[in-house]
PDB file of C-alpha atoms in Angstrom:
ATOM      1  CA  UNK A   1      -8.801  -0.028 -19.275  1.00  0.00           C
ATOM      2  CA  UNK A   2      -9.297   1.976 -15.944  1.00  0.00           C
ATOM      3  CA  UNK A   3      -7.634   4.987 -17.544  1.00  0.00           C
ATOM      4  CA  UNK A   4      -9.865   4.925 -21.109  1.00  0.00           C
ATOM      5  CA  UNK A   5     -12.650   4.556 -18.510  1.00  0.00           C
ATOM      6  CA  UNK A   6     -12.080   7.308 -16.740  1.00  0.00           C
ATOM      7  CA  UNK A   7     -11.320   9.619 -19.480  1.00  0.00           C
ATOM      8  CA  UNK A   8     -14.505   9.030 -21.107  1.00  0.00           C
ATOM      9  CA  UNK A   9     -16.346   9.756 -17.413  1.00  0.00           C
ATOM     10  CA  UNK A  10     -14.324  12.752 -17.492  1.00  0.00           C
ATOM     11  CA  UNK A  11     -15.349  14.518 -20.687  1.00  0.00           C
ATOM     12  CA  UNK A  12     -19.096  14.303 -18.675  1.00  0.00           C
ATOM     13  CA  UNK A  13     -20.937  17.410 -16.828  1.00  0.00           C
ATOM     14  CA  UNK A  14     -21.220  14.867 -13.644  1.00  0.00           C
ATOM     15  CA  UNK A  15     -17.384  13.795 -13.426  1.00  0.00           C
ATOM     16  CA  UNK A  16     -17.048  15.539 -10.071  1.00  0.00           C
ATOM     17  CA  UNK A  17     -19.793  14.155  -8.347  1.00  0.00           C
ATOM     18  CA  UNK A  18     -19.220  10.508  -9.392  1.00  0.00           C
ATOM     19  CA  UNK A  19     -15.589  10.418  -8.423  1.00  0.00           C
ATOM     20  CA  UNK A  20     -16.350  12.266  -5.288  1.00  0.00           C
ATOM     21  CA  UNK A  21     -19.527   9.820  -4.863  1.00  0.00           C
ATOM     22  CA  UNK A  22     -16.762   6.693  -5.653  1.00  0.00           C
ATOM     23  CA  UNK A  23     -14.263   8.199  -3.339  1.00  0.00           C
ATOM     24  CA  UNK A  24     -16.343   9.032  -0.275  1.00  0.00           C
ATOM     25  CA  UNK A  25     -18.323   5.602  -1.374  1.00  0.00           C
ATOM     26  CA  UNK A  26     -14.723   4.011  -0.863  1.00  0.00           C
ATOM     27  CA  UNK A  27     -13.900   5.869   1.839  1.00  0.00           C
ATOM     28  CA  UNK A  28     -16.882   4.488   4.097  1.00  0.00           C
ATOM     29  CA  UNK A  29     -17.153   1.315   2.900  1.00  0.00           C
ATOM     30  CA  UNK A  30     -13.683   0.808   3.750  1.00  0.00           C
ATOM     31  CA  UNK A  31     -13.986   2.105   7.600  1.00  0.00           C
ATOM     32  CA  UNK A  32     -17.644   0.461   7.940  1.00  0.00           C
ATOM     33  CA  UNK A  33     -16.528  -2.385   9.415  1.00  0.00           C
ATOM     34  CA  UNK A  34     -15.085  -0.055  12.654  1.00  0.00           C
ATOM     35  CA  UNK A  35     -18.111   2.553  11.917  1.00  0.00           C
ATOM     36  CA  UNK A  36     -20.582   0.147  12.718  1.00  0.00           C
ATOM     37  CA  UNK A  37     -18.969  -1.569  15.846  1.00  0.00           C
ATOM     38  CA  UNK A  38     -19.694  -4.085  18.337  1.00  0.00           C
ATOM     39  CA  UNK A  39     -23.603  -3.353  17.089  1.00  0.00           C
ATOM     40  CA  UNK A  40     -23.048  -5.866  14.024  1.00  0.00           C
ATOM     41  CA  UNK A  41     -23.022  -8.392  17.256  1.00  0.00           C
ATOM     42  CA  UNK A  42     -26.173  -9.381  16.381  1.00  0.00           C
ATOM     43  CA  UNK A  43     -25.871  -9.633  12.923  1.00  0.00           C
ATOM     44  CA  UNK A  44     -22.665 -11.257  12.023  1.00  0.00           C
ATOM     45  CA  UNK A  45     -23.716 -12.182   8.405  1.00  0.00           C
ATOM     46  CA  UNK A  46     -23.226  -8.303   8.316  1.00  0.00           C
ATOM     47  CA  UNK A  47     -20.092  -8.240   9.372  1.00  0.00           C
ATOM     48  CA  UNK A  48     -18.976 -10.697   7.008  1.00  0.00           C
ATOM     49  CA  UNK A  49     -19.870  -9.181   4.140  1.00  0.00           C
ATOM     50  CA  UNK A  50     -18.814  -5.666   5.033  1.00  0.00           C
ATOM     51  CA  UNK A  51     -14.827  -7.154   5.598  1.00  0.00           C
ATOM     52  CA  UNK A  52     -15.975  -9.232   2.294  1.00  0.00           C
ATOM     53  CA  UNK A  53     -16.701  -5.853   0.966  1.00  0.00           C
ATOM     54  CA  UNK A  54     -13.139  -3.865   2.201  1.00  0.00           C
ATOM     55  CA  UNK A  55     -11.536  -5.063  -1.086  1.00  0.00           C
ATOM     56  CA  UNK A  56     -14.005  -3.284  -3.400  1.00  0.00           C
ATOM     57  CA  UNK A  57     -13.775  -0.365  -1.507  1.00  0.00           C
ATOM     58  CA  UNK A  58      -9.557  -0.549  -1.862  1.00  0.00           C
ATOM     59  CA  UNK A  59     -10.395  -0.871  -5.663  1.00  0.00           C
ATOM     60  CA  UNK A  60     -12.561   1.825  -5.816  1.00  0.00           C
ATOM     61  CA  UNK A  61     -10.179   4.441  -3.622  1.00  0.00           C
ATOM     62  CA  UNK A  62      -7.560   3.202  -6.155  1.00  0.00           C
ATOM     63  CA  UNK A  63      -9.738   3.929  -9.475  1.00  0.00           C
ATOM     64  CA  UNK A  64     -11.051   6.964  -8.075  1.00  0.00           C
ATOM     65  CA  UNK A  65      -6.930   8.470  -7.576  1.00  0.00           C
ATOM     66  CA  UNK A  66      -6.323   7.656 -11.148  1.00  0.00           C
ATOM     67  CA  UNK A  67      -9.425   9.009 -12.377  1.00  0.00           C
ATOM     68  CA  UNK A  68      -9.945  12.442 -10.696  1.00  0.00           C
ATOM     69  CA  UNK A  69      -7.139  14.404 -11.198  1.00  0.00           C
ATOM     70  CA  UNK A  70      -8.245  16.623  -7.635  1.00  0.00           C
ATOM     71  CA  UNK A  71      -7.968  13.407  -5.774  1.00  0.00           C
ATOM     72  CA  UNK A  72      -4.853  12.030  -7.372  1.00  0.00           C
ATOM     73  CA  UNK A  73      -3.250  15.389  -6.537  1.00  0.00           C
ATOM     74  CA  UNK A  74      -4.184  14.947  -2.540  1.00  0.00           C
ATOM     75  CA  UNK A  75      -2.634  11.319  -2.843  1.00  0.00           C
ATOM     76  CA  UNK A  76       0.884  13.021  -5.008  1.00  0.00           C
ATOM     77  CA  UNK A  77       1.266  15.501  -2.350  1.00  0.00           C
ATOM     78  CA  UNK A  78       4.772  15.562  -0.206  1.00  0.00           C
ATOM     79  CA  UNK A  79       2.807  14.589   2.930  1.00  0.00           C
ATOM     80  CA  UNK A  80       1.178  11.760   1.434  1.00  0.00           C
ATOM     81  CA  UNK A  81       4.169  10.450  -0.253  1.00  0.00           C
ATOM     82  CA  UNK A  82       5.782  11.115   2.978  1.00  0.00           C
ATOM     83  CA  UNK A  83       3.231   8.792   5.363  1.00  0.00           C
ATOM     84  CA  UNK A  84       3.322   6.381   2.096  1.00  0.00           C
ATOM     85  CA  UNK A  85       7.357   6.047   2.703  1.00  0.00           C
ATOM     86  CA  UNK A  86       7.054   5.089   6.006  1.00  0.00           C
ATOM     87  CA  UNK A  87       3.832   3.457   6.226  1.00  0.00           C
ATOM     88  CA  UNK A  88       5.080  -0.352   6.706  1.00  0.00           C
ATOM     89  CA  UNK A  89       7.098   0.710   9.741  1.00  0.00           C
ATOM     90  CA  UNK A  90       3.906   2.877  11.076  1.00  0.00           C
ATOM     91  CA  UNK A  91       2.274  -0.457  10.646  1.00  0.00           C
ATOM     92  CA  UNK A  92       4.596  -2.115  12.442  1.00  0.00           C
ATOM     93  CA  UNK A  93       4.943   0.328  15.501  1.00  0.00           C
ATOM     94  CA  UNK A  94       2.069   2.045  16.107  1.00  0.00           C
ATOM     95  CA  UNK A  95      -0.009  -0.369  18.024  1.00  0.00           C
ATOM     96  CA  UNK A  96       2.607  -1.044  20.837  1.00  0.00           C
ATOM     97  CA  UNK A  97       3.384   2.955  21.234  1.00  0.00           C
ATOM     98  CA  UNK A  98      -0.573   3.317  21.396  1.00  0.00           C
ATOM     99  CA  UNK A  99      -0.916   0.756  24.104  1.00  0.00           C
ATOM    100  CA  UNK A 100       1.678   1.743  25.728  1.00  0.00           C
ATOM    101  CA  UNK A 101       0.653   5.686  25.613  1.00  0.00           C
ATOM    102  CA  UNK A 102      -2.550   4.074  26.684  1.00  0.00           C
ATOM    103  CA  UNK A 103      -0.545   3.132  29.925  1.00  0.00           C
ATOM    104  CA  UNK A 104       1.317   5.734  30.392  1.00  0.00           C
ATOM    105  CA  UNK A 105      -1.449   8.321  30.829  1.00  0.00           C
ATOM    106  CA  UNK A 106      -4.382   6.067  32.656  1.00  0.00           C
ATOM    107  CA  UNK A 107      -7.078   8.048  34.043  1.00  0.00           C
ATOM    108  CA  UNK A 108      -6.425  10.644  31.482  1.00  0.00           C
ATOM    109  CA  UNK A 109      -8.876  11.910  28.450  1.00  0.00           C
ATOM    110  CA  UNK A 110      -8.750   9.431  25.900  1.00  0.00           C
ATOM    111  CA  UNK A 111      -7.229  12.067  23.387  1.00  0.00           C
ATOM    112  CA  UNK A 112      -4.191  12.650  25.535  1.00  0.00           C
ATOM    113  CA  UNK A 113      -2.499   9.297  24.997  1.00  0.00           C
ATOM    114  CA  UNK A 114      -3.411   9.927  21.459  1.00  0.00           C
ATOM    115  CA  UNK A 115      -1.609  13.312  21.613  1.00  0.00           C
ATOM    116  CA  UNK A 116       0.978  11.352  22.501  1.00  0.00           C
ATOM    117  CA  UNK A 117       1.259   8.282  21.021  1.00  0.00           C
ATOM    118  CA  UNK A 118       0.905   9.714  17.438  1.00  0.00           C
ATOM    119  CA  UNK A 119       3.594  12.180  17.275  1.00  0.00           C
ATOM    120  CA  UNK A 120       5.959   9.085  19.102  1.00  0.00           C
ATOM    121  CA  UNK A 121       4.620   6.441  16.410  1.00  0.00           C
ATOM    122  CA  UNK A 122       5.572   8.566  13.278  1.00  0.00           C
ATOM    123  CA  UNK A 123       9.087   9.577  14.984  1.00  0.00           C
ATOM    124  CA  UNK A 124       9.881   5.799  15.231  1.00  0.00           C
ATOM    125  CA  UNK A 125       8.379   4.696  12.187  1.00  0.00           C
ATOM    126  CA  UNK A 126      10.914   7.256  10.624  1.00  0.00           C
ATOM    127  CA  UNK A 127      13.884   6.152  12.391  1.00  0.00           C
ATOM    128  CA  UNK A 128      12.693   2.499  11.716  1.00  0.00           C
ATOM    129  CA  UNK A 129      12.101   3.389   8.231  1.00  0.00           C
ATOM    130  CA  UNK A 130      15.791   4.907   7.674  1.00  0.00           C
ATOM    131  CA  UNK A 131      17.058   1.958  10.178  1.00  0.00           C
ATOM    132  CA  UNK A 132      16.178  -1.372   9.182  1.00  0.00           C
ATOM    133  CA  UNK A 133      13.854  -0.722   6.132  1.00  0.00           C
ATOM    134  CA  UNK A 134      16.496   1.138   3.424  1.00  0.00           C
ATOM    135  CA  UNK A 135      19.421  -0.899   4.875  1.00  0.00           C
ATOM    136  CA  UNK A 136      17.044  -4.029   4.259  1.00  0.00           C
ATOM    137  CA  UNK A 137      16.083  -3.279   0.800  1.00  0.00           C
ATOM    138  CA  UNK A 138      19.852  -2.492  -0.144  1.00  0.00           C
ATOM    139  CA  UNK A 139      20.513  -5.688   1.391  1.00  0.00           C
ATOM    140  CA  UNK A 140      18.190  -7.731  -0.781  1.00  0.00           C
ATOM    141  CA  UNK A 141      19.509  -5.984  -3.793  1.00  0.00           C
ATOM    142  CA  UNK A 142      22.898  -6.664  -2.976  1.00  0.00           C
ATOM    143  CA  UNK A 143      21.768 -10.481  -2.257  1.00  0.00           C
ATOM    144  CA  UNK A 144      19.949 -10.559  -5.842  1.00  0.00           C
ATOM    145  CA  UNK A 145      23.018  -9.061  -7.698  1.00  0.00           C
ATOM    146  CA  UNK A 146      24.975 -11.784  -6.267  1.00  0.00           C
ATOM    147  CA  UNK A 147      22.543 -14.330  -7.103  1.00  0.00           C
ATOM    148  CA  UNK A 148      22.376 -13.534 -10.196  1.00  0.00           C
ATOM    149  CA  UNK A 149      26.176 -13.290 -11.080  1.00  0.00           C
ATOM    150  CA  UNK A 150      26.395 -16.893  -9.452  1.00  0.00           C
ATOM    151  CA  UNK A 151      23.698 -17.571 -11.626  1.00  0.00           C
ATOM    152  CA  UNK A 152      25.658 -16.677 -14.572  1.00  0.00           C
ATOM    153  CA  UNK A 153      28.907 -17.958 -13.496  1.00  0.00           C
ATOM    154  CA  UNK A 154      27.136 -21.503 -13.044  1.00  0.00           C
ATOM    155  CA  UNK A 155      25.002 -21.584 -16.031  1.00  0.00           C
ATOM    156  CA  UNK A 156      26.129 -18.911 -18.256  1.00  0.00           C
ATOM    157  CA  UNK A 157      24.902 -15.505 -19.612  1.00  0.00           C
ATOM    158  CA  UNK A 158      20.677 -15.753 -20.374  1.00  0.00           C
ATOM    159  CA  UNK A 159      20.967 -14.671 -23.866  1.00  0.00           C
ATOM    160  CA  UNK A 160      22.865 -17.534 -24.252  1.00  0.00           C
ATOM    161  CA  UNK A 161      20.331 -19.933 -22.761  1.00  0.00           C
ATOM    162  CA  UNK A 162      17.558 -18.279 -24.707  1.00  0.00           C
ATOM    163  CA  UNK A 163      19.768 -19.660 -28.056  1.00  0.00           C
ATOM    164  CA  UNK A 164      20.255 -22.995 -26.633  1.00  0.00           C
ATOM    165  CA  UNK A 165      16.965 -23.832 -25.642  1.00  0.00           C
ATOM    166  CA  UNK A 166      15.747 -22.293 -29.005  1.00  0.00           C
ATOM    167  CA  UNK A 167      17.941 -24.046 -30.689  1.00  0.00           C
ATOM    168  CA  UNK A 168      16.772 -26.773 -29.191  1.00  0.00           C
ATOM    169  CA  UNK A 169      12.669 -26.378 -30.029  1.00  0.00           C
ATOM    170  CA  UNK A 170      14.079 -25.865 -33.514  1.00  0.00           C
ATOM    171  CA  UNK A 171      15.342 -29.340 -33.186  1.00  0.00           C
ATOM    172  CA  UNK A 172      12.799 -30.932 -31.829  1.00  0.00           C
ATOM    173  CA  UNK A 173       9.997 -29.312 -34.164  1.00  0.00           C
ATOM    174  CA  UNK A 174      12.136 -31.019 -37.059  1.00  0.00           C
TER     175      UNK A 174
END
């Protein structure tokens, strides 16, 4: 549906400007919330609905990278992919190296610890990455393959089932 969509907005004079509309659109609806600060104090019915609001601007960011091809080739390139391969272990790690970068260099521009903290958070969201999160995910294959072979060994193959329990309705409908 998104795709037909899209390919009829593309075969239109004013593609470009309506995906880059949707994408910068996206793109500031989905950082409002921080844009607009400690100001929305006063308001906090605004607040509300602009963290209402960060969903819709995830959907659109989405729809706009499988609509535009220019976009969608920002989000397929290697350094993308790469920050998308590790980005649950960034997630993880990056607020305790900032804090801690934060005390490491107090009294110091606030771009320093920055300097600092980023190049630190991506080296150990790497090694975390490589670490605990491959290992983890073999793991939990490994786990499911033997699940599922006890699951066969107990109850028998699923094709099997499938025949039974049809067999079965076939009875039953008689």
């Amino acid at each position: 549906m998104v795709r037909d969509a899209a390919s009829r907005i593309n075969t239109r004079w004013f593609r470009h400007p309506l995906w880059a509309g949707l994408t910068v659109g996206s793109a500031l609806l989905l950082i409002a919330p921080w844009l607009i600060g400690p100001g929305v104090g006063s308001i906090p019915e605004l607040d509300n609905v602009l963290k209402g609001l960060l969903p819709l601007a995830a959907a659109g960011l989405v729809v706009a990278a499988i609509g535009w091809t220019p976009l969608r080739v920002v989000f397929e390139s290697r350094p993308l992919q790469f920050l998308g391969a590790i980005s649950f272990s960034l997630y993880l790690v990056h607020v305790p190296i900032i804090l801690f970068s934060t005390y490491l260099f107090a009294g110091q521009a606030w771009y320093v610890p920055l300097l600092f903290a980023l190049p630190l958070a991506t080296l150990v969201a790497v090694g975390f990455t490589w670490l605990i999160e491959k290992r983890s995910h073999g793991w939990s294959k490994a786990a499911g393959e033997w699940a599922s072979a006890r699951y066969r060994a107990w109850f028998g193959p699923e094709e099997e089932n499938r025949e039974s329990e049809k067999a079965r309705e076939d009875v039953a409908a008689r």
